[in-house]
Every structure is written in structure tokens, then in C-alpha cells.
Short mmCIF file of C-alpha atoms in Angstrom, two decimals:
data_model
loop_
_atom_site.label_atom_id
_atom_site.label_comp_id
_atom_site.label_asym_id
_atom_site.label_seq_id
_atom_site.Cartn_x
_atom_site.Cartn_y
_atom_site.Cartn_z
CA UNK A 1 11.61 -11.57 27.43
CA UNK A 2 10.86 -7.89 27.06
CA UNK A 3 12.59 -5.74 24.33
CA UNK A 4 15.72 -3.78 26.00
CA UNK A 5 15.65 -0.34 25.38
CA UNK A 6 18.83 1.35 23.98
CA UNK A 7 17.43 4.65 22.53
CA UNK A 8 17.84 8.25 23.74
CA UNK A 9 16.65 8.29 27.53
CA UNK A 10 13.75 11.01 27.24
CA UNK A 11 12.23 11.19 30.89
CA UNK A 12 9.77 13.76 31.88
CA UNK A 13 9.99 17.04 30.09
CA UNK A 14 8.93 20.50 31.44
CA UNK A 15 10.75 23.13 29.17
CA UNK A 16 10.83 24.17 25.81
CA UNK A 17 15.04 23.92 26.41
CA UNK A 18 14.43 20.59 27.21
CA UNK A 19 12.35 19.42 24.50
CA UNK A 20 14.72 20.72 22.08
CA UNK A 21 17.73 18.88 23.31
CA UNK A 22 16.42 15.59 23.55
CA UNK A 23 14.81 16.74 19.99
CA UNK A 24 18.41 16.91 18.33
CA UNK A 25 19.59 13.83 20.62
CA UNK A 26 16.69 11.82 18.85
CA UNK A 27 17.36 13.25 14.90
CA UNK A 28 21.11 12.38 16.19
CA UNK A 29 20.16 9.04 16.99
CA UNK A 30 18.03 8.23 13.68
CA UNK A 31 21.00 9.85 11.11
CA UNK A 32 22.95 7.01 12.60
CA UNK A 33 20.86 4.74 12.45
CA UNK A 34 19.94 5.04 8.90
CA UNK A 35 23.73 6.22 7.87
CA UNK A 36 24.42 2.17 9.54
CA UNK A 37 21.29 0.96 6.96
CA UNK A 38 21.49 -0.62 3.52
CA UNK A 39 21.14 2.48 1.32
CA UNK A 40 18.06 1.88 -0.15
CA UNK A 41 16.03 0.69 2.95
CA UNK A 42 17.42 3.99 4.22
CA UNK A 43 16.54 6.32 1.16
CA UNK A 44 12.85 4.61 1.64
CA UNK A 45 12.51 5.46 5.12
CA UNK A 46 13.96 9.13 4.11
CA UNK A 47 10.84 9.53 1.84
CA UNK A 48 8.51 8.07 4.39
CA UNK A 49 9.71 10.69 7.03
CA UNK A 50 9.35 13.60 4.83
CA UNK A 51 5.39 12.54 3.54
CA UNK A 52 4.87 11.90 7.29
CA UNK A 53 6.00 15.07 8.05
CA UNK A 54 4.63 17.27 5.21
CA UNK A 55 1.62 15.68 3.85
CA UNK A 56 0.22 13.94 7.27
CA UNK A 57 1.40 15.37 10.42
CA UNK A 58 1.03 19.21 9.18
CA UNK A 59 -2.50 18.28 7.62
CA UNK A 60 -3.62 15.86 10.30
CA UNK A 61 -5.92 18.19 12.10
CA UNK A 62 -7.62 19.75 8.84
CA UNK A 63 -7.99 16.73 6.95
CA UNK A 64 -11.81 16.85 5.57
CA UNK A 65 -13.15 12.98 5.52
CA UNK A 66 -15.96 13.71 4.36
CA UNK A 67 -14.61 14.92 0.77
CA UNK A 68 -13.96 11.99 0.14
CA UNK A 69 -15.88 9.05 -1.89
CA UNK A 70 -17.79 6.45 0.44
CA UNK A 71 -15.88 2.92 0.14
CA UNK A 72 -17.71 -0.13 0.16
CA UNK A 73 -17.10 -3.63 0.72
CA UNK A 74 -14.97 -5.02 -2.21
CA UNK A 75 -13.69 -1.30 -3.06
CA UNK A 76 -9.81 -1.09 -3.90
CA UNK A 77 -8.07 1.45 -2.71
CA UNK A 78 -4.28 2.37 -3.16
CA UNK A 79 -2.66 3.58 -0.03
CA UNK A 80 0.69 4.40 0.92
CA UNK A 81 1.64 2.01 4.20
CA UNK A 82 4.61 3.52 5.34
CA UNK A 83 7.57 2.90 6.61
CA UNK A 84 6.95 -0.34 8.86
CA UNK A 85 8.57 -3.18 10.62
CA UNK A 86 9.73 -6.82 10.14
CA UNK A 87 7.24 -8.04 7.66
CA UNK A 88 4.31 -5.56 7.63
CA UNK A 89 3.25 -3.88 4.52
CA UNK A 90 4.52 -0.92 3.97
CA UNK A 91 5.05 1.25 0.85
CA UNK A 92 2.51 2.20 -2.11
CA UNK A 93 0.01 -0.77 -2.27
CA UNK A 94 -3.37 -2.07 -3.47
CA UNK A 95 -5.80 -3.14 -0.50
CA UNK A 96 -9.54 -4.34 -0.65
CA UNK A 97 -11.80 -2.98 1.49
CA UNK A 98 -13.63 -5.09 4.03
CA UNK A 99 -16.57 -2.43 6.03
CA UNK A 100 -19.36 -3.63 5.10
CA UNK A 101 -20.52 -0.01 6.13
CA UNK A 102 -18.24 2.59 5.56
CA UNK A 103 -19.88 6.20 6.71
CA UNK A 104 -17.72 9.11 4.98
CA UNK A 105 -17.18 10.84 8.69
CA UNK A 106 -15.61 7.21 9.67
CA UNK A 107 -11.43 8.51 9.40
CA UNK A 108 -9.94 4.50 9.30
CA UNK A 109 -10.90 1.56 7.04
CA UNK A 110 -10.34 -2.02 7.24
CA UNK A 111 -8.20 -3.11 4.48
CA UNK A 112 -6.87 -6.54 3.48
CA UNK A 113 -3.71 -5.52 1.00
CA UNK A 114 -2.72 -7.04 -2.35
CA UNK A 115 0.46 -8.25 -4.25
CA UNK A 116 1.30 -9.21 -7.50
CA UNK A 117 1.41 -13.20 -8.27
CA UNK A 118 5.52 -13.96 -7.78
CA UNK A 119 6.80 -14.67 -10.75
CA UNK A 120 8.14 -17.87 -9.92
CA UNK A 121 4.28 -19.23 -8.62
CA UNK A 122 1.30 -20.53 -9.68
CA UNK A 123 -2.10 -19.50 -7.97
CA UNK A 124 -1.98 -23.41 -6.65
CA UNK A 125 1.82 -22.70 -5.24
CA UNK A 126 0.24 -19.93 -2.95
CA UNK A 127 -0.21 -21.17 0.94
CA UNK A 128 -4.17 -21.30 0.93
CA UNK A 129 -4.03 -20.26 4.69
CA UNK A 130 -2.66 -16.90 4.49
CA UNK A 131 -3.51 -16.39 0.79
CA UNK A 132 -5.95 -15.65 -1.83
CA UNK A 133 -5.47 -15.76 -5.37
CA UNK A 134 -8.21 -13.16 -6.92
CA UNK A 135 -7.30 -13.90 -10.71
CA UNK A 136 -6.19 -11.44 -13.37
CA UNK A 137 -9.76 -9.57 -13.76
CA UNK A 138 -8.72 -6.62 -11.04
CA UNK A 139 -6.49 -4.34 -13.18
CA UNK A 140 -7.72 -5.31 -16.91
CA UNK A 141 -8.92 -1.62 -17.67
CA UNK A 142 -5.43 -0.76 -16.44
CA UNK A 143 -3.67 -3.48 -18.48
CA UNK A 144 -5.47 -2.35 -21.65
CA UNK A 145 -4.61 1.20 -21.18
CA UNK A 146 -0.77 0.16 -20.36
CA UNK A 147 -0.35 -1.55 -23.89
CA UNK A 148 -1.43 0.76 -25.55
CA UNK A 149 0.82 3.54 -24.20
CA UNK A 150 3.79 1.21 -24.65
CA UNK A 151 2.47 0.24 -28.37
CA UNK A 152 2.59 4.27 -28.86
CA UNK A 153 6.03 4.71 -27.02
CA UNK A 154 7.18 1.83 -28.90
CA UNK A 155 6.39 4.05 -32.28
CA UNK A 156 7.34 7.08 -31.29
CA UNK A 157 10.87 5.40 -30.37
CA UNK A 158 11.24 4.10 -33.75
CA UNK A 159 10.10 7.55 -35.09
CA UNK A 160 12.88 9.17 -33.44
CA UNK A 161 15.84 6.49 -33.87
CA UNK A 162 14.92 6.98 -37.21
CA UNK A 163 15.96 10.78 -36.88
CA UNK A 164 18.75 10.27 -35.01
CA UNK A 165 17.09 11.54 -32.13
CA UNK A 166 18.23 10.83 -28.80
CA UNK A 167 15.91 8.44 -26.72
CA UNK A 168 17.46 8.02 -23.63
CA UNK A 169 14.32 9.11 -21.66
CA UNK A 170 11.83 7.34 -23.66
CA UNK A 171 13.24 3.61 -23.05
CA UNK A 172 13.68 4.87 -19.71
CA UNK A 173 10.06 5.13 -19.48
CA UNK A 174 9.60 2.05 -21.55
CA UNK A 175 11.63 0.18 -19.77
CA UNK A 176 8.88 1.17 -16.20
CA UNK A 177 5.83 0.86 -18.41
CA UNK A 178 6.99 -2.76 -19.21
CA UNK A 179 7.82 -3.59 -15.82
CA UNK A 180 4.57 -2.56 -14.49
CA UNK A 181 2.08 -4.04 -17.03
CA UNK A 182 4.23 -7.55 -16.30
CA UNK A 183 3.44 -6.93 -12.64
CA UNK A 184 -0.20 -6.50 -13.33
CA UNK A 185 -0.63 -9.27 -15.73
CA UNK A 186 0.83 -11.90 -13.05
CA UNK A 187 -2.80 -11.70 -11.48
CA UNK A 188 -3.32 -10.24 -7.73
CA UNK A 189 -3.15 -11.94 -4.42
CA UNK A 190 -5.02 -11.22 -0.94
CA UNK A 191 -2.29 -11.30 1.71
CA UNK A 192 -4.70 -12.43 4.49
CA UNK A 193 -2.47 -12.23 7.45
CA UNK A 194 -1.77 -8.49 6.51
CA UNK A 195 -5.25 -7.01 7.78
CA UNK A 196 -5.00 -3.57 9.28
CA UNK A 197 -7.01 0.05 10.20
CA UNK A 198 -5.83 1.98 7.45
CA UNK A 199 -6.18 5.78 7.76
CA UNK A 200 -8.35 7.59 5.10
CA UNK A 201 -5.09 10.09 4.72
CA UNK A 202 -3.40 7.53 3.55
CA UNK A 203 -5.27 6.72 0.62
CA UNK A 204 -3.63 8.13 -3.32
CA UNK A 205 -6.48 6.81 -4.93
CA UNK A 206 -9.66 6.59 -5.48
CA UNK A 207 -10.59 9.86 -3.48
CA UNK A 208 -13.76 11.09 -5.67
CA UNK A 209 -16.02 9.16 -7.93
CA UNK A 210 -14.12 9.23 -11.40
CA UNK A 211 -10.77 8.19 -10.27
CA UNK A 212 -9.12 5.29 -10.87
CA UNK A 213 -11.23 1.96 -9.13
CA UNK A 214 -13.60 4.20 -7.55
CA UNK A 215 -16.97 2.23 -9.92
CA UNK A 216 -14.21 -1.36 -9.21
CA UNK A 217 -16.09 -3.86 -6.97
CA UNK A 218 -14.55 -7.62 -6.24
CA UNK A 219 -17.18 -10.23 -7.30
CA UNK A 220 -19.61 -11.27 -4.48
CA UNK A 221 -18.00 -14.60 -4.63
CA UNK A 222 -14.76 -13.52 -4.60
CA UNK A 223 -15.47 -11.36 -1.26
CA UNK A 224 -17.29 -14.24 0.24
CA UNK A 225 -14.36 -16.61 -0.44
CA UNK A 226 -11.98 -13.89 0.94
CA UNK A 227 -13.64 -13.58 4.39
CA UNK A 228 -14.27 -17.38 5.16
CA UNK A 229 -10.55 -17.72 4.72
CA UNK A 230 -10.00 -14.38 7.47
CA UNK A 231 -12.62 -16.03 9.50
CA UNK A 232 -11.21 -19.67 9.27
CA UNK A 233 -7.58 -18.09 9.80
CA UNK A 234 -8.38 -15.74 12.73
CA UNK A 235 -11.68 -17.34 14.34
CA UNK A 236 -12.11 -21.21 13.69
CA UNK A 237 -10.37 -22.17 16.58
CA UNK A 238 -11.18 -19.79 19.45
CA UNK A 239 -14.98 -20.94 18.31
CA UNK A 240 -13.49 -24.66 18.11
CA UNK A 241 -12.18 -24.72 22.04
CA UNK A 242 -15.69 -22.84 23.17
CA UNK A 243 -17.15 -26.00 21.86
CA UNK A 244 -15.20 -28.19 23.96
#
């Protein structure tokens, strides 16, 4: 059964006039929408619309490719996903790249994304058909670099409590360093089934050699591992009934 469609009926349009009332009918249509959302769903679709707006549509002809670094196979990127549906990835998230062959005019790559080990699993909990446990070796430069900011906040906290100093701010900031080195120390995990063309505008970082992952490569036998499970998952049995 198809979807039913209970948007703003658009039609053919001819006139400027005509475009700009079924404009406002549409913006109409999505304040409702998201005023009828949970909050924060609704606050993360708000920022989505603005970066779609500001930092894609507007720059979308103009965009250089080429300025950017070449990705290989086994690169990680971080990318921002957007605003999606159901249960695609959306958001700011780590990916692996899977071109084997990457040219620097190419504008899309073909990313498998990453998550953080749940807290509440094991790498042998994970479901080995949609998921790949890639151990804790991805973000160790990262990890090292986290402690040691939150070993210096931590003494410049006592420093100041010792004054009498306010420090609000800094346990504030504490509090997100913390949060984010446990997130990082849980280990990373391939989310198979979430394989897409990701758009070289999308990606934060690494854009030139320098930045952060932009020397990072995933073992040989890690990437190997990785694409017998997409291959098993998407191609084992379409080869399976050409056999028969």
C-alpha cells in the first residue's frame, strides 16, 4: 500500500505569485509540524534546516572538490548526516570510507558509519550480521589528548576552588570532556546496514592533510573483515539463487 499524501497540494506552478504562496503554505505546514514534535527532535531538525540552508544549499554550486584531501579506502571521515528518517543515520558521525579509488573531482563517497560500543554490550553481544566491532585502536591519539585536557581542567578547577573562584563553566566543560572520552573508550562499531553516498560537503573533518584522521587508515584486516560481512549481508544470496 502506497504512502497517502496529506501535505500542501503544490500542482504545476507558472508565477513567481504562485511560488510564493505555496512557499508560505509549505513553511506553514513544517512550523506545525515541528511545534506538534518532541522538543528536542524538533530543535535538531531546526539546526539541520538552517546548515542546509546556509552552509549547503547557498554554497552548493561553488563548492571546490578538488580542495579537498583524496580519501582512501579505510579513511575516517566525520560528516554531518542530517536530519533523516526512521532509523537512518543522521547527525555528526564517524564513517569509514569504502572507494577503493577515490579521485578528488569525484563529489560523493561511499561511507559505512560508526557508533560507539553501547554501554550495556560486549563486542560478542553485537548482532554479527549487521555489525562490526573494530576495537578501541581508532580514536587512541584522541583518547590520549582527551585525558590530558581533563587532567589539566581537573587542576585548574582545584586552583580556582581554592580561590574562591567561581567554576561554573569549567565543570560544565568537564562534565562534556568526560562524557566524550567515555564514549570513545567504549571501542567503535561498523553499522553495516547503514551504507550510503555521502556528499563531500558534508564532511567537518579531515578536509586537508594535517587534520584530524587525515594520516588514520583501518588495518588491512580489519577492512577485509568489514567488506566480507557487506558482501555476505547484501550479496550471498542473490549469488546463492543464480546457483540454483
Amino acid at each position: 500500500m502506497g504512502r497517502k499524501k496529506t501535505g500542501v497540494k503544490i500542482g504545476k506552478i507558472d508565477t513567481d505569485e504562485e511560488f510564493n504562496k505555496k512557499l508560505l503554505e509549505v513553511f506553514a505546514q513544517l512550523r506545525e509540524t515541528m511545534n506538534n514534535m518532541d522538543r528536542e527532535l524538533a530543535i535538531k531538525l531546526l539546526y539541520w534546516l538552517n546548515d542546509w540552508s546556509a552552509n549547503y544549499l547557498r554554497n552548493e554550486k561553488n563548492f571546490n572538490y578538488k580542495e579537498l584531501m583524496r580519501y582512501k579506502r579505510g579513511s575516517i571521515v566525520e560528516a554531518d548526516f542530517g536530519f533523516n528518517v526512521g532509523s537512518e543515520q543522521g547527525g555528526l558521525h564517524y564513517a569509514i570510507v569504502l572507494d577503493k579509488y577515490n579521485h578528488k573531482s569525484n563529489k560523493v563517497l561511499l561511507v559505512v558509519s560508526l557508533e560507539s560500543l553501547p554501554h550495556d554490550k560486549k563486542p560478542e553481544d553485537l548482532n554479527e550480521n549487521y555489525e562490526l566491532f573494530l576495537g578501541y585502536g581508532i580514536f587512541k591519539e584522541d583518547i590520549k589528548k582527551l585525558e590530558k585536557e581533563i587532567d589539566n581542567l581537573n587542576k585548574k578547577i582545584k586552583q580556582r576552588e581554592n580561590k574562591g573562584t567561581d567554576v561554573t563553566n569549567l565543570k560544565i566543560t568537564l562534565s562534556r570532556l568526560q562524557k566524550e572520552l567515555n564514549k570513545l573508550n567504549r571501542g567503535s562499531v561498523a553499522q553495516i546496514a547503514q551504507i550510503c553516498a555521502l556528499s563531500k560537503m558534508r564532511i567537518y573533518q579531515p578536509k586537508k592533510m594535517g587534520d584530524r584522521f587525515s594520516e588514520f587508515r583501518l588495518s588491512d584486516d580489519k577492512m577485509k573483515e568489514l567488506e566480507e560481512k557487506i558482501f555476505k549481508l547484501y550479496f550471498n544470496k542473490m549469488i546463492e539463487k543464480e546457483k540454483k
